[in-house]
Amino acid sequence: YIELFRCTPNLLWILFIYFTVQGLDIVISTIAFTLFTSAVMAEIVRGGLNSIPRGQFEAAQSQGFGFLPMRYIILPQTFKTIIPALFSQCTTVIKDSSYLSGINVAELMYTANVVKPAIDLSQVLMLYGLVFAMYFVLNFGISLLVRAYQRRMVAA
């Protein structure tokens, strides 16, 4: 599952589900993004778990934690390492949402394309400039949060 979705483009899955599943476009897009993003997120979590030294697992078990070391010892350490990658994936999902304009889901690019015929060329440039600014501000804001988090983790 993970390799199938990670080795193929998200747009392919959006179109595949759009043409094979009947339903509302927003439901179809949610299914496509969930399938694709969950595969990427699973790899991020797997990488985070693999970054924890085996000795941490063994130490927790030697103290009698049993199944609980995952919840109380391992996962908190894992989350510290995977937070930047998770937020990076969030920015990717935000940028990839523009693919949904191809299946007529009302998102930023689709809305800009709907408005475009009613305005002249100079306003079209301003319209796409506004869409650019919205994507940039949203993703750059997330990027700044990740950088602040990383600085705080290094200082700690």
Tab-separated table of C-alpha atoms in Angstrom:
chain	number	residue	atom	x	y	z
A	1	TYR	CA	0.000	0.000	0.000
A	2	ILE	CA	2.656	2.491	1.054
A	3	GLU	CA	4.945	1.849	-1.919
A	4	LEU	CA	2.023	1.901	-4.356
A	5	PHE	CA	0.903	5.359	-3.254
A	6	ARG	CA	4.332	6.866	-2.599
A	7	CYS	CA	5.667	5.848	-6.014
A	8	THR	CA	2.796	7.351	-7.993
A	9	PRO	CA	1.607	10.975	-8.288
A	10	ASN	CA	-1.251	12.301	-6.212
A	11	LEU	CA	-2.933	13.693	-9.323
A	12	LEU	CA	-3.163	10.152	-10.702
A	13	TRP	CA	-5.094	9.011	-7.622
A	14	ILE	CA	-7.354	12.034	-7.683
A	15	LEU	CA	-8.307	11.326	-11.305
A	16	PHE	CA	-8.539	7.537	-10.780
A	17	ILE	CA	-10.933	7.894	-7.868
A	18	TYR	CA	-12.857	10.656	-9.646
A	19	PHE	CA	-13.551	8.398	-12.644
A	20	THR	CA	-14.182	5.188	-10.677
A	21	VAL	CA	-16.100	6.277	-7.568
A	22	GLN	CA	-19.503	7.896	-7.781
A	23	GLY	CA	-20.230	10.677	-5.334
A	24	LEU	CA	-19.667	14.283	-4.450
A	25	ASP	CA	-16.454	15.796	-5.750
A	26	ILE	CA	-15.415	16.902	-2.267
A	27	VAL	CA	-15.859	13.351	-0.937
A	28	ILE	CA	-13.862	11.950	-3.846
A	29	SER	CA	-11.070	14.451	-3.280
A	30	THR	CA	-11.039	13.688	0.444
A	31	ILE	CA	-10.700	9.969	-0.270
A	32	ALA	CA	-7.869	10.559	-2.747
A	33	PHE	CA	-5.940	12.871	-0.417
A	34	THR	CA	-6.481	10.561	2.554
A	35	LEU	CA	-5.155	7.517	0.692
A	36	PHE	CA	-2.137	9.340	-0.677
A	37	THR	CA	-1.244	11.338	2.419
A	38	SER	CA	-1.705	8.426	4.823
A	39	ALA	CA	0.916	6.456	2.893
A	40	VAL	CA	3.382	9.336	3.148
A	41	MET	CA	2.576	9.907	6.829
A	42	ALA	CA	3.072	6.199	7.569
A	43	GLU	CA	6.583	6.402	6.122
A	44	ILE	CA	7.329	9.513	8.166
A	45	VAL	CA	6.228	7.766	11.373
A	46	ARG	CA	8.148	4.605	10.441
A	47	GLY	CA	11.283	6.662	9.880
A	48	GLY	CA	10.783	8.384	13.230
A	49	LEU	CA	10.381	5.069	15.024
A	50	ASN	CA	13.493	3.722	13.315
A	51	SER	CA	15.440	6.768	14.512
A	52	ILE	CA	14.898	5.782	18.152
A	53	PRO	CA	17.790	3.611	19.347
A	54	ARG	CA	16.884	-0.018	20.019
A	55	GLY	CA	18.262	0.427	23.527
A	56	GLN	CA	15.325	2.707	24.361
A	57	PHE	CA	12.881	-0.104	23.603
A	58	GLU	CA	14.949	-2.587	25.590
A	59	ALA	CA	15.358	-0.221	28.550
A	60	ALA	CA	11.613	0.356	28.717
A	61	GLN	CA	10.910	-3.365	28.619
A	62	SER	CA	13.533	-4.063	31.289
A	63	GLN	CA	11.720	-1.626	33.584
A	64	GLY	CA	8.525	-3.641	33.171
A	65	PHE	CA	6.581	-1.269	30.927
A	66	GLY	CA	5.439	-4.064	28.587
A	67	PHE	CA	3.226	-2.604	25.858
A	68	LEU	CA	3.228	0.881	27.373
A	69	PRO	CA	6.772	1.911	26.385
A	70	MET	CA	5.440	2.777	22.978
A	71	ARG	CA	2.929	5.252	24.406
A	72	TYR	CA	4.898	6.805	27.243
A	73	ILE	CA	8.548	6.485	26.228
A	74	ILE	CA	9.010	5.832	22.514
A	75	LEU	CA	6.238	7.899	20.883
A	76	PRO	CA	7.102	11.184	22.660
A	77	GLN	CA	10.687	10.832	21.400
A	78	THR	CA	9.438	9.925	17.939
A	79	PHE	CA	7.124	12.928	17.695
A	80	LYS	CA	9.987	15.287	18.454
A	81	THR	CA	11.842	13.985	15.417
A	82	ILE	CA	8.925	13.733	12.979
A	83	ILE	CA	7.155	17.064	13.611
A	84	PRO	CA	9.157	18.919	10.896
A	85	ALA	CA	8.445	16.209	8.311
A	86	LEU	CA	4.752	16.127	9.233
A	87	PHE	CA	4.437	19.877	8.780
A	88	SER	CA	6.336	19.651	5.517
A	89	GLN	CA	3.792	17.102	4.329
A	90	CYS	CA	1.016	19.483	5.384
A	91	THR	CA	2.446	22.192	3.124
A	92	THR	CA	2.629	19.660	0.310
A	93	VAL	CA	-1.043	18.791	0.784
A	94	ILE	CA	-1.954	22.481	0.705
A	95	LYS	CA	-0.034	22.967	-2.541
A	96	ASP	CA	-1.419	19.757	-4.048
A	97	SER	CA	-4.961	20.926	-3.347
A	98	SER	CA	-4.645	22.954	-6.562
A	99	TYR	CA	-4.927	19.644	-8.457
A	100	LEU	CA	-8.552	19.509	-7.362
A	101	SER	CA	-9.434	22.298	-9.772
A	102	GLY	CA	-9.186	19.612	-12.470
A	103	ILE	CA	-12.220	17.827	-11.026
A	104	ASN	CA	-14.163	21.033	-10.314
A	105	VAL	CA	-13.691	21.162	-6.555
A	106	ALA	CA	-13.971	24.755	-5.379
A	107	GLU	CA	-10.525	25.599	-4.024
A	108	LEU	CA	-8.244	28.592	-4.664
A	109	MET	CA	-7.206	27.813	-8.247
A	110	TYR	CA	-10.679	26.674	-9.278
A	111	THR	CA	-12.196	29.847	-7.874
A	112	ALA	CA	-9.616	31.952	-9.719
A	113	ASN	CA	-10.432	30.140	-12.965
A	114	VAL	CA	-14.159	30.737	-12.441
A	115	VAL	CA	-13.614	34.468	-11.893
A	116	LYS	CA	-11.062	34.849	-14.717
A	117	PRO	CA	-13.461	35.123	-17.707
A	118	ALA	CA	-15.245	38.072	-16.132
A	119	ILE	CA	-12.164	40.299	-15.817
A	120	ASP	CA	-9.523	41.812	-18.115
A	121	LEU	CA	-5.839	40.843	-18.420
A	122	SER	CA	-4.423	43.216	-15.791
A	123	GLN	CA	-6.968	41.978	-13.283
A	124	VAL	CA	-6.159	38.346	-14.172
A	125	LEU	CA	-2.552	38.982	-13.196
A	126	MET	CA	-3.716	40.530	-9.932
A	127	LEU	CA	-6.071	37.586	-9.353
A	128	TYR	CA	-3.324	34.988	-9.789
A	129	GLY	CA	-1.004	37.202	-7.753
A	130	LEU	CA	-3.565	37.064	-4.947
A	131	VAL	CA	-3.791	33.274	-5.234
A	132	PHE	CA	0.028	33.129	-5.161
A	133	ALA	CA	0.101	35.330	-2.055
A	134	MET	CA	-2.503	33.200	-0.278
A	135	TYR	CA	-0.618	29.963	-0.960
A	136	PHE	CA	2.677	31.605	-0.034
A	137	VAL	CA	1.464	33.146	3.230
A	138	LEU	CA	-0.154	29.905	4.347
A	139	ASN	CA	2.831	27.699	3.520
A	140	PHE	CA	5.459	30.193	4.648
A	141	GLY	CA	3.616	30.577	7.955
A	142	ILE	CA	3.770	26.817	8.473
A	143	SER	CA	7.445	26.884	7.483
A	144	LEU	CA	8.161	29.575	10.088
A	145	LEU	CA	6.407	27.518	12.750
A	146	VAL	CA	8.541	24.485	11.889
A	147	ARG	CA	11.736	26.561	11.997
A	148	ALA	CA	10.776	27.998	15.388
A	149	TYR	CA	10.023	24.504	16.657
A	150	GLN	CA	13.394	23.222	15.414
A	151	ARG	CA	15.239	26.130	17.054
A	152	ARG	CA	13.435	25.436	20.312
A	153	MET	CA	14.310	21.723	20.123
A	154	VAL	CA	17.998	22.492	19.471
A	155	ALA	CA	18.091	24.941	22.379
A	156	ALA	CA	16.443	22.441	24.753
